């Protein structure tokens, strides 16, 4: 069994990005980061690999099963390759930047690695662009991050954007109030995750009625809020509902064109979130563009924080079709200043290295749209 | 990357289709006549709603099409949903049709003689390796699954496996092959399923269809 490995074969879930995709992705990341920077989110750059202990504490614990680990031969401790950058940024905020004034706004872009992909997305290396707002529990902070994520995606021309708001703490609060624990709570959770109304009714016990109403409340923001307002919730859950109302109201004022839906029971992937959370979708695009929400930054009780992460591979899939750049072939020994001038005007110039008999043909062979001839770019 | 706005409804071929179509019709969807032609090579069908098309695929594939968002809605048994456990599928509605159960079966004499609490591993012939592995893992047994696509009942008598996990409707096939049902895993019915992203990004439309199907199912 010594099969020769094909030189192009990569391990599952990893890939080469080729032209033009690699360029498109890099440009999209640059534009997203520019929007974040313009709102005062300063960039940080954590390392690829960290001590496992630090990487997987607090909000990072959710990524424990997704993290590649190895032993660091120098410190003889376990180290992990980041599977998500948010815990790293939270660590930076609560350690090295502990003395920086709050609210602290940080942004980041980089690659993360996961031991396996999901059933519908096999990618194991995922590009992330994100922003974290640390040190404020005001609803205006929630509004800011949702609006910022939407603005950043909007700046790329992504159409049909919608944001789904959720309260991951609502169901646990209800279960606790109705005394649903252990396996019973797991069964309720599984039924809610699949939006299986029949199973919710069967496993919900005393909470079945209110959970059923929560289930059917999901949908566009206005009717969903109205339905939520009808519910008789325990005090803790009622407080959550109130802050959700505030956030939706402020968000609608800030971004009237953004489609907002509410799903009060969405929980998957939000296990470590502690308040209003959200997922970003675009119509017709498979998968999520990004997600975010409230968590506690740092170990122990931590600081209130919220933020979001965008997944660059999905973001790129959602981009409108790109206009290919104008490319002009510059035959060897052409006037250098002309090429320079064309570049300043936004052209891409491709220099000939040796004389050719048919410059137009050569331009086409090198996938140029134009050729420099007589001092101007002529279409080929 | 704006795709066509037509909603795609995936329906399963075979056993359940006869019960599904009348329910779909009660919900106000009339599929073009070619759909009823068993010999037709057509796979995608128009309906009386210009914004809704129907595709007819294998029951396992209904879940796959919906999970990946290639179809927005579908009808699938919860055996298929349990097997894949796709997080991208919501199953908001139990249609109450296609009733059966998924169960473990074995030859009568084996069932009498063996003590399963001593097992560490077991070979099982099944179409449902995911469900089978989870079921046995929950009590500390590794199930080594042999994937078969039919005629599961032959496996124990021919020495392929000691147990089978399969759908049971009346139990007559088991009986005819000298097997007995020894453990009930779950009750199965068909569910109306929707793709998660489709529900989030088109809540009014998809929510509307869920309501119409709910009324159709309640009326049945």
Coordinates of C-alpha atoms in Angstrom, one line a residue:
Chain A
X1 CA 0.0 0.0 0.0
X2 CA 2.5 2.6 -1.1
X3 CA 0.4 4.8 -3.3
X4 CA 2.2 7.8 -4.9
X5 CA 0.7 11.0 -3.7
X6 CA -0.3 13.3 -6.5
X7 CA 1.6 16.6 -6.1
X8 CA -1.6 18.6 -6.3
X9 CA -3.6 16.6 -3.7
X10 CA -4.2 18.6 -0.5
X11 CA -5.6 17.3 2.8
X12 CA -9.4 17.4 3.2
X13 CA -10.9 20.8 3.7
X14 CA -7.8 22.7 2.5
X15 CA -7.4 24.4 -0.8
X16 CA -5.3 26.7 -3.0
X17 CA -6.9 30.0 -3.9
X18 CA -6.0 30.9 -7.5
X19 CA -6.4 34.0 -9.5
X20 CA -8.7 35.8 -9.5
X21 CA -10.3 34.4 -6.3
X22 CA -7.2 35.0 -4.1
X23 CA -7.1 38.6 -5.2
X24 CA -10.9 39.1 -4.8
X25 CA -10.7 37.7 -1.2
X26 CA -7.7 39.8 -0.2
X27 CA -9.5 42.9 -1.5
X28 CA -12.7 42.1 0.3
X29 CA -10.8 41.6 3.5
X30 CA -9.0 44.9 3.0
X31 CA -12.3 46.7 2.5
X32 CA -14.0 45.1 5.5
X33 CA -11.0 46.0 7.7
X34 CA -11.1 49.6 6.4
X35 CA -14.7 50.0 7.4
X36 CA -13.9 48.6 10.9
X37 CA -10.9 50.9 11.2
X38 CA -13.0 53.9 10.2
X39 CA -15.3 53.3 13.2
X40 CA -12.3 53.3 15.6
X41 CA -11.7 49.6 15.8
X42 CA -7.9 49.2 16.0
X43 CA -6.3 46.2 14.5
X44 CA -4.6 43.5 16.6
X45 CA -2.7 40.5 15.4
X46 CA -2.6 37.5 17.7
X47 CA -0.3 34.6 16.9
X48 CA -1.4 31.4 15.1
X49 CA -0.6 29.2 18.0
X50 CA -1.1 29.6 21.7
X51 CA -0.9 27.6 24.9
X52 CA -4.0 25.4 25.0
X53 CA -4.9 26.4 28.5
X54 CA -5.2 30.1 27.5
X55 CA -6.8 29.4 24.1
X56 CA -9.6 27.3 25.5
X57 CA -10.7 29.2 28.6
X58 CA -13.8 31.3 28.9
X59 CA -15.5 31.9 25.6
X60 CA -12.8 29.8 24.0
X61 CA -14.0 26.6 25.7
X62 CA -16.6 26.2 22.9
X63 CA -13.8 25.5 20.4
X64 CA -12.2 22.7 22.5
X65 CA -13.3 19.9 20.2
X66 CA -12.4 21.8 17.0
X67 CA -8.8 22.7 18.0
X68 CA -5.6 21.1 16.6
X69 CA -3.2 20.5 19.4
X70 CA 0.5 19.6 19.7
X71 CA 3.2 19.6 22.3
X72 CA 5.5 22.6 22.3
X73 CA 9.0 21.0 22.5
X74 CA 10.3 24.1 24.2
X75 CA 7.9 24.7 27.0
X76 CA 6.7 21.1 27.1
X77 CA 3.2 22.3 27.3
X78 CA 0.3 21.6 25.0
X79 CA -0.3 24.3 22.4
X80 CA -3.2 24.7 20.1
X81 CA -3.7 26.2 16.7
X82 CA -6.5 28.8 16.9
X83 CA -9.9 27.6 15.7
X84 CA -11.4 31.0 16.3
X85 CA -9.8 34.4 16.8
X86 CA -12.4 35.9 19.2
X87 CA -11.0 34.3 22.4
X88 CA -7.5 35.5 21.4
X89 CA -8.7 39.1 21.0
X90 CA -10.6 38.8 24.3
X91 CA -7.4 37.6 26.0
X92 CA -5.5 40.5 24.6
X93 CA -8.1 42.9 25.8
X94 CA -8.2 41.6 29.3
X95 CA -4.4 41.1 29.8
X96 CA -2.0 43.2 27.7
X97 CA -4.7 46.0 27.1
X98 CA -6.2 45.8 30.5
X99 CA -5.2 49.4 31.2
X100 CA -6.5 50.8 27.9
X101 CA -9.6 52.9 28.3
X102 CA -13.0 51.3 27.9
X103 CA -14.9 50.8 25.8
X104 CA -12.1 49.1 23.9
X105 CA -12.6 48.6 20.2
X106 CA -10.4 46.0 18.4
X107 CA -10.5 44.4 15.0
X108 CA -8.6 41.5 13.4
X109 CA -8.3 39.5 10.3
X110 CA -6.6 36.1 9.9
X111 CA -6.8 32.4 9.3
X112 CA -8.1 29.8 11.7
X113 CA -7.9 26.0 11.5
X114 CA -10.4 23.4 12.6
X115 CA -9.9 19.7 13.1
X116 CA -12.9 19.0 10.9
X117 CA -15.4 20.9 8.8
X118 CA -19.1 20.8 9.2
X119 CA -21.4 18.5 7.2
X120 CA -22.2 21.1 4.7
X121 CA -19.0 23.1 4.8
X122 CA -15.9 20.9 4.5
X123 CA -13.4 23.8 4.9
X124 CA -11.0 23.3 7.7
X125 CA -9.1 26.5 7.2
X126 CA -11.4 29.5 7.6
X127 CA -10.6 33.1 7.0
X128 CA -12.0 35.4 9.7
X129 CA -12.5 39.2 9.8
X130 CA -13.9 40.5 13.1
X131 CA -14.5 43.3 15.6
X132 CA -14.8 43.2 19.3
X133 CA -16.3 45.9 21.6
X134 CA -15.1 45.3 25.1
X135 CA -16.2 46.9 28.4
X136 CA -19.7 48.0 27.7
X137 CA -23.0 46.4 28.5
X138 CA -25.1 49.2 27.0
X139 CA -27.7 48.1 24.3
X140 CA -26.1 50.8 22.1
X141 CA -23.0 48.6 22.0
X142 CA -25.1 45.7 20.7
X143 CA -26.6 48.0 18.1
X144 CA -23.2 49.3 17.1
X145 CA -21.7 45.9 16.4
X146 CA -24.7 44.6 14.4
X147 CA -24.8 47.9 12.4
X148 CA -21.1 47.8 11.8
X149 CA -21.2 44.2 10.5
X150 CA -24.0 45.2 8.2
X151 CA -22.3 48.3 7.0
X152 CA -19.0 46.4 6.4
X153 CA -20.8 43.7 4.3
X154 CA -22.9 46.4 2.6
X155 CA -19.7 48.2 1.5
X156 CA -18.8 45.1 -0.6
X157 CA -22.1 45.4 -2.4
X158 CA -23.6 42.2 -0.9
X159 CA -27.4 42.3 -1.6
X160 CA -30.2 40.7 0.3
X161 CA -28.5 41.0 3.7
X162 CA -30.4 39.9 6.7
X163 CA -29.6 39.6 10.4
X164 CA -31.2 37.1 12.7
X165 CA -31.2 38.1 16.4
X166 CA -31.4 35.6 19.1
X167 CA -31.3 35.4 22.9
X168 CA -29.3 32.3 23.8
X169 CA -30.0 32.8 27.5
X170 CA -33.7 32.7 27.2
X171 CA -34.3 29.0 27.0
X172 CA -31.9 28.1 29.8
X173 CA -33.6 30.7 32.0
X174 CA -37.1 29.2 31.1
X175 CA -35.9 25.7 31.7
X176 CA -34.5 26.7 35.1
X177 CA -37.7 28.5 36.0
X178 CA -39.8 25.4 35.2
X179 CA -37.3 23.0 36.9
X180 CA -36.4 21.2 33.7
X181 CA -32.8 19.9 34.1
X182 CA -30.5 17.2 32.9
X183 CA -31.6 14.8 30.2
X184 CA -35.0 16.4 30.1
X185 CA -33.4 19.7 29.3
X186 CA -31.2 18.1 26.6
X187 CA -34.3 16.6 24.9
X188 CA -36.0 20.0 25.0
X189 CA -32.9 21.6 23.6
X190 CA -32.6 19.1 20.7
X191 CA -36.3 19.5 19.8
X192 CA -35.9 23.3 19.8
X193 CA -32.7 23.2 17.7
X194 CA -34.7 21.3 15.0
X195 CA -37.7 23.6 15.4
X196 CA -39.6 20.4 15.9
X197 CA -42.9 21.6 17.4
X198 CA -44.3 18.1 18.0
X199 CA -41.2 17.1 20.0
X200 CA -41.2 20.4 21.9
X201 CA -44.8 19.7 22.9
X202 CA -43.9 16.2 23.9
X203 CA -40.7 16.9 25.9
X204 CA -41.4 20.4 27.2
X205 CA -43.3 19.4 30.3
X206 CA -44.6 22.4 32.2
X207 CA -42.8 24.7 29.9
X208 CA -44.2 23.2 26.7
X209 CA -46.8 25.9 26.2
X210 CA -44.5 28.9 26.5
X211 CA -41.7 27.1 24.5
X212 CA -44.2 26.4 21.8
X213 CA -45.1 30.0 21.7
X214 CA -41.5 31.0 21.5
X215 CA -41.0 28.6 18.6
X216 CA -43.8 30.2 16.7
X217 CA -42.7 33.7 17.5
X218 CA -39.7 33.4 15.3
X219 CA -39.8 35.5 12.1
X220 CA -39.6 39.1 11.0
X221 CA -38.7 41.5 13.8
X222 CA -42.0 43.4 14.3
X223 CA -44.5 40.5 14.6
X224 CA -41.9 38.5 16.5
X225 CA -41.5 41.2 19.1
X226 CA -45.3 41.5 19.3
X227 CA -45.6 37.8 19.9
X228 CA -42.8 37.9 22.5
X229 CA -44.5 40.7 24.3
X230 CA -47.6 38.5 24.9
X231 CA -45.6 35.9 26.8
X232 CA -45.6 35.6 30.5
X233 CA -41.8 35.2 31.2
X234 CA -39.9 34.8 34.5
X235 CA -38.1 38.0 35.6
X236 CA -34.7 37.1 34.2
X237 CA -36.0 36.2 30.8
X238 CA -38.3 39.3 30.8
X239 CA -35.3 41.5 31.2
X240 CA -33.6 39.9 28.2
X241 CA -36.7 40.5 26.2
X242 CA -36.7 44.1 27.1
X243 CA -33.1 44.7 26.0
X244 CA -33.9 42.9 22.8
X245 CA -36.8 45.3 22.1
X246 CA -34.4 48.3 22.8
X247 CA -31.8 46.9 20.4
X248 CA -34.3 46.2 17.6
X249 CA -35.8 49.7 18.0
X250 CA -32.4 51.4 17.8
X251 CA -31.2 49.1 15.0
X252 CA -34.2 50.0 12.9
X253 CA -33.5 53.7 13.4
X254 CA -29.8 53.2 12.5
X255 CA -30.3 50.9 9.5
X256 CA -33.9 51.2 8.2
X257 CA -33.1 49.0 5.1
X258 CA -31.6 46.1 7.0
X259 CA -33.9 43.0 7.1
X260 CA -34.1 41.9 10.7
X261 CA -35.6 38.7 11.9
X262 CA -35.8 37.3 15.5
X263 CA -35.4 33.7 16.5
X264 CA -35.7 33.7 20.3
X265 CA -34.6 30.0 20.6
X266 CA -31.6 29.8 18.2
X267 CA -28.8 28.3 20.3
X268 CA -26.4 26.3 18.2
X269 CA -23.0 27.8 18.2
X270 CA -24.1 30.3 20.8
X271 CA -23.4 28.1 23.9
X272 CA -21.0 30.6 25.5
X273 CA -22.9 33.7 24.6
X274 CA -24.4 35.6 27.5
X275 CA -26.9 38.0 25.8
X276 CA -28.2 39.3 22.5
X277 CA -26.5 37.4 19.7
X278 CA -26.9 37.4 15.9
X279 CA -26.2 35.6 12.7
X280 CA -25.7 37.3 9.3
X281 CA -27.2 35.8 6.2
X282 CA -27.5 36.8 2.5
X283 CA -30.5 35.6 0.4
X284 CA -29.6 32.6 -1.8
X285 CA -26.1 32.2 -0.3
X286 CA -25.4 28.9 1.5
X287 CA -24.2 29.2 5.0
X288 CA -23.7 32.1 7.4
X289 CA -21.7 35.2 6.5
X290 CA -20.9 35.7 10.1
X291 CA -22.1 35.7 13.6
X292 CA -21.6 37.5 16.9
X293 CA -23.0 38.5 20.2
X294 CA -22.5 39.1 23.8
X295 CA -20.0 37.2 25.9
X296 CA -17.8 37.7 28.9
X297 CA -14.2 38.5 28.0
X298 CA -11.4 37.1 30.2
X299 CA -11.4 34.5 32.8
X300 CA -13.6 34.4 35.9
X301 CA -16.5 36.8 35.8
X302 CA -14.8 38.7 33.0
X303 CA -15.8 42.0 31.3
X304 CA -19.0 42.5 29.3
X305 CA -18.1 42.3 25.6
X306 CA -19.8 41.9 22.2
X307 CA -18.5 41.6 18.7
X308 CA -18.7 39.6 15.5
X309 CA -16.7 37.4 13.2
X310 CA -17.3 37.3 9.4
X311 CA -16.3 34.2 7.5
X312 CA -14.4 35.3 4.4
X313 CA -15.1 32.2 2.3
X314 CA -18.9 32.7 2.6
X315 CA -18.5 36.5 2.2
X316 CA -16.7 36.0 -1.1
X317 CA -19.4 33.6 -2.3
X318 CA -22.0 36.4 -1.6
X319 CA -20.1 39.1 -3.6
X320 CA -21.7 40.5 -6.7
X321 CA -20.0 39.5 -10.0
X322 CA -16.7 41.4 -10.2
X323 CA -15.7 43.6 -13.2
X324 CA -12.4 42.1 -14.4
X325 CA -9.6 44.7 -14.1
X326 CA -8.5 46.4 -17.3
X327 CA -5.2 44.7 -18.2
X328 CA -2.9 46.2 -20.8
X329 CA 0.1 44.4 -22.4
X330 CA 3.1 46.7 -22.7
X331 CA 5.4 45.4 -25.5
X332 CA 9.1 45.5 -24.6
X333 CA 10.9 48.8 -25.1
X334 CA 7.7 50.8 -24.9
X335 CA 7.9 54.3 -23.2
X336 CA 8.1 53.6 -19.5
X337 CA 6.3 56.8 -18.5
X338 CA 3.1 55.7 -20.4
X339 CA 2.9 52.5 -18.5
X340 CA 3.4 54.3 -15.2
X341 CA 0.7 56.8 -16.1
X342 CA -1.7 54.0 -17.0
X343 CA -1.1 52.3 -13.6
X344 CA -1.9 55.6 -11.8
X345 CA -5.2 55.6 -13.8
X346 CA -6.1 52.1 -12.4
X347 CA -4.8 50.0 -15.2
X348 CA -3.0 46.7 -14.6
X349 CA 0.1 46.6 -16.8
X350 CA 1.7 43.4 -18.0
X351 CA 5.2 44.0 -19.3
X352 CA 6.6 42.1 -22.3
X353 CA 10.1 40.7 -21.6
X354 CA 11.2 40.0 -25.1
X355 CA 10.2 41.4 -28.6
X356 CA 7.2 39.7 -30.2
X357 CA 6.1 39.8 -33.8
X358 CA 2.4 40.1 -33.1
X359 CA 1.8 42.2 -29.9
X360 CA -2.0 42.0 -30.1
X361 CA -1.8 38.2 -30.2
X362 CA 0.6 38.2 -27.3
X363 CA -1.7 40.4 -25.3
X364 CA -4.6 37.9 -25.8
X365 CA -2.4 35.0 -24.9
X366 CA -1.5 36.7 -21.6
X367 CA -5.2 37.4 -20.9
X368 CA -4.9 41.1 -21.4
X369 CA -7.9 43.1 -22.5
X370 CA -5.8 45.8 -24.1
X371 CA -2.4 46.3 -25.8
X372 CA -0.3 49.5 -25.7
X373 CA 0.1 50.7 -29.2
X374 CA 1.0 54.2 -30.4
X375 CA 1.0 55.5 -26.8
X376 CA -2.5 54.4 -25.9
X377 CA -4.2 51.3 -24.7
X378 CA -6.1 49.6 -27.5
X379 CA -8.7 46.9 -26.9
X380 CA -7.7 43.5 -28.4
Chain B
X1 CA -24.5 35.9 -6.7
X2 CA -28.3 36.2 -6.7
X3 CA -29.8 32.9 -7.7
X4 CA -33.2 32.2 -9.2
X5 CA -35.9 33.1 -6.6
X6 CA -38.0 30.0 -7.3
X7 CA -38.6 27.9 -4.2
X8 CA -37.8 24.2 -4.6
X9 CA -39.8 21.6 -2.7
X10 CA -38.2 18.1 -2.6
X11 CA -40.5 15.1 -2.3
X12 CA -39.4 11.5 -1.6
X13 CA -39.9 8.8 -4.2
X14 CA -41.4 5.5 -3.1
X15 CA -43.4 4.4 -0.1
X16 CA -44.5 7.7 1.2
X17 CA -45.1 9.6 -2.0
X18 CA -48.7 8.4 -2.3
X19 CA -49.5 9.9 1.1
X20 CA -47.5 13.1 0.6
X21 CA -49.0 14.2 -2.7
X22 CA -52.6 14.5 -1.4
X23 CA -51.4 16.6 1.5
X24 CA -49.4 18.9 -0.7
X25 CA -52.5 19.3 -2.8
X26 CA -54.6 20.2 0.2
X27 CA -52.0 22.9 1.0
X28 CA -52.8 24.3 -2.4
X29 CA -49.9 23.0 -4.5
X30 CA -51.0 21.2 -7.8
X31 CA -48.0 19.6 -9.5
X32 CA -48.0 19.3 -13.3
X33 CA -49.5 16.0 -14.6
X34 CA -46.1 14.6 -15.8
X35 CA -45.3 14.1 -12.1
X36 CA -47.7 11.1 -11.9
X37 CA -46.1 9.4 -14.9
X38 CA -43.9 6.8 -13.4
X39 CA -41.9 6.3 -16.6
X40 CA -41.1 10.0 -17.0
X41 CA -37.4 10.9 -17.0
X42 CA -38.3 14.4 -15.9
X43 CA -36.9 15.2 -12.4
X44 CA -38.1 18.8 -11.9
X45 CA -41.8 19.8 -12.1
X46 CA -43.7 23.0 -12.3
X47 CA -46.7 23.6 -10.1
X48 CA -49.7 25.9 -10.2
X49 CA -47.5 28.4 -8.2
X50 CA -45.0 30.0 -10.6
X51 CA -42.6 30.5 -7.7
X52 CA -42.7 26.9 -6.5
X53 CA -41.1 23.9 -8.3
X54 CA -41.1 20.3 -7.1
X55 CA -38.3 17.8 -7.4
X56 CA -38.6 14.0 -6.9
X57 CA -35.6 12.4 -5.3
X58 CA -34.7 9.4 -3.0
X59 CA -35.8 9.9 0.6
X60 CA -32.2 10.2 1.9
X61 CA -31.5 12.7 -0.8
X62 CA -34.4 15.0 0.2
X63 CA -32.5 15.7 3.4
X64 CA -29.3 16.3 1.5
X65 CA -30.9 18.7 -1.0
X66 CA -32.5 20.7 1.8
X67 CA -29.4 20.7 4.1
X68 CA -27.3 22.2 1.3
X69 CA -30.0 24.7 0.3
X70 CA -30.4 23.2 -3.2
X71 CA -34.0 22.7 -2.2
X72 CA -35.7 25.1 0.2
X73 CA -38.4 22.8 1.6
X74 CA -39.0 19.1 1.6
X75 CA -40.7 16.1 3.1
X76 CA -38.5 13.5 4.9
X77 CA -38.9 10.8 7.5
X78 CA -37.3 11.5 10.9
X79 CA -35.3 8.3 10.3
X80 CA -33.4 10.2 7.6
X81 CA -33.2 13.4 9.8
X82 CA -31.9 11.4 12.8
X83 CA -29.3 9.6 10.6
X84 CA -27.7 12.8 9.3
X85 CA -28.6 15.2 12.1
X86 CA -28.0 18.1 9.8
X87 CA -28.0 21.4 11.8
X88 CA -29.1 23.2 8.6
X89 CA -32.5 21.5 8.6
X90 CA -35.5 22.6 10.6
X91 CA -38.3 20.2 10.9
X92 CA -41.2 22.4 12.1
X93 CA -44.0 20.1 11.2
X94 CA -44.9 16.5 11.8
X95 CA -47.2 15.5 8.9
X96 CA -48.3 12.3 10.7
X97 CA -47.9 10.1 7.6
X98 CA -45.5 7.3 6.7
X99 CA -45.8 5.9 10.3
X100 CA -43.4 3.1 11.2
X101 CA -40.6 2.6 13.7
X102 CA -36.9 2.0 13.6
X103 CA -35.8 -1.0 15.6
X104 CA -33.1 -3.6 16.4
X105 CA -33.9 -7.1 15.3
X106 CA -32.1 -10.5 15.7
X107 CA -32.8 -14.2 15.2
X108 CA -35.1 -15.5 17.9
X109 CA -32.6 -18.0 19.3
X110 CA -29.7 -15.5 19.5
X111 CA -32.0 -13.0 21.3
X112 CA -32.8 -15.7 23.9
X113 CA -29.3 -16.9 24.4
X114 CA -27.1 -13.7 24.5
X115 CA -26.4 -11.2 27.3
X116 CA -25.9 -7.8 25.6
X117 CA -24.6 -6.2 28.8
X118 CA -21.3 -8.1 28.3
X119 CA -20.6 -6.8 24.8
X120 CA -17.9 -4.4 23.9
X121 CA -18.5 -4.6 20.1
X122 CA -21.1 -5.8 17.8
X123 CA -21.6 -6.0 14.0
X124 CA -24.9 -4.7 12.7
X125 CA -26.2 -4.6 9.2
X126 CA -28.1 -1.5 8.5
X127 CA -29.0 1.4 6.2
X128 CA -28.6 3.7 9.2
X129 CA -25.0 3.5 10.5
X130 CA -25.3 6.9 12.2
X131 CA -28.4 6.0 14.3
X132 CA -27.0 2.6 15.0
X133 CA -23.6 3.8 16.2
X134 CA -25.3 6.4 18.5
X135 CA -27.8 3.9 19.8
X136 CA -25.2 1.3 20.9
X137 CA -22.6 3.9 22.0
X138 CA -25.1 5.3 24.5
X139 CA -24.8 2.0 26.4
X140 CA -21.1 1.5 25.9
X141 CA -21.1 -0.8 22.9
X142 CA -19.2 0.0 19.6
X143 CA -21.4 -0.9 16.7
X144 CA -19.4 -1.9 13.6
X145 CA -21.9 -1.2 10.8
X146 CA -22.2 -3.0 7.6
X147 CA -24.0 -0.7 5.2
X148 CA -26.6 -2.4 3.2
X149 CA -29.2 -0.8 1.0
X150 CA -31.9 -3.5 1.3
X151 CA -32.6 -7.1 2.2
X152 CA -31.2 -6.4 5.7
X153 CA -33.1 -9.4 7.0
X154 CA -30.7 -11.8 5.2
X155 CA -27.7 -10.6 7.2
X156 CA -28.0 -12.5 10.5
X157 CA -29.0 -15.8 9.0
X158 CA -26.1 -15.7 6.5
X159 CA -23.6 -14.7 9.2
X160 CA -23.0 -11.2 7.9
X161 CA -24.0 -9.6 11.3
X162 CA -25.6 -10.5 14.6
X163 CA -28.1 -7.7 14.6
X164 CA -29.9 -5.5 12.1
X165 CA -31.3 -2.0 12.5
X166 CA -34.1 -1.3 10.1
X167 CA -37.5 0.3 9.6
X168 CA -40.4 -1.9 10.8
X169 CA -43.9 -1.3 9.7
X170 CA -45.9 -4.4 10.5
X171 CA -43.1 -6.8 11.4
X172 CA -44.1 -9.4 8.8
X173 CA -40.9 -9.2 6.8
X174 CA -38.9 -9.8 10.0
X175 CA -41.1 -12.7 10.9
X176 CA -40.9 -14.3 7.4
X177 CA -37.1 -14.3 7.9
X178 CA -37.0 -15.7 11.4
X179 CA -36.2 -12.5 13.1
X180 CA -37.7 -10.8 16.1
X181 CA -37.8 -7.1 17.0
X182 CA -35.8 -6.8 20.2
X183 CA -35.4 -3.1 20.8
X184 CA -37.4 -0.1 19.7
X185 CA -35.2 2.9 18.8
X186 CA -37.7 5.5 17.7
X187 CA -41.1 6.1 16.2
X188 CA -40.9 7.4 12.6
X189 CA -43.2 9.8 10.8
X190 CA -42.7 12.1 7.9
X191 CA -41.8 15.7 8.6
X192 CA -42.1 18.9 6.6
X193 CA -38.6 20.3 6.6
X194 CA -37.1 23.6 5.6
X195 CA -33.6 24.9 5.0
X196 CA -32.3 27.1 7.8
X197 CA -30.9 30.0 5.7
X198 CA -34.0 29.9 3.5
X199 CA -36.3 30.3 6.6
X200 CA -34.1 33.1 8.0
X201 CA -33.8 35.1 4.7
X202 CA -37.3 34.5 3.4
X203 CA -39.3 34.2 6.6
X204 CA -42.7 35.4 5.3
X205 CA -42.8 33.1 2.3
X206 CA -41.5 30.0 3.9
X207 CA -43.4 30.7 7.1
X208 CA -46.5 30.9 4.9
X209 CA -45.9 27.5 3.4
X210 CA -45.3 26.0 6.9
X211 CA -48.7 27.4 8.0
X212 CA -50.5 26.0 4.9
X213 CA -49.0 22.6 5.4
X214 CA -49.9 22.7 9.1
X215 CA -53.5 23.3 8.1
X216 CA -53.4 20.5 5.6
X217 CA -51.9 18.1 8.1
X218 CA -54.4 19.1 10.8
X219 CA -57.3 18.5 8.3
X220 CA -56.1 15.0 7.6

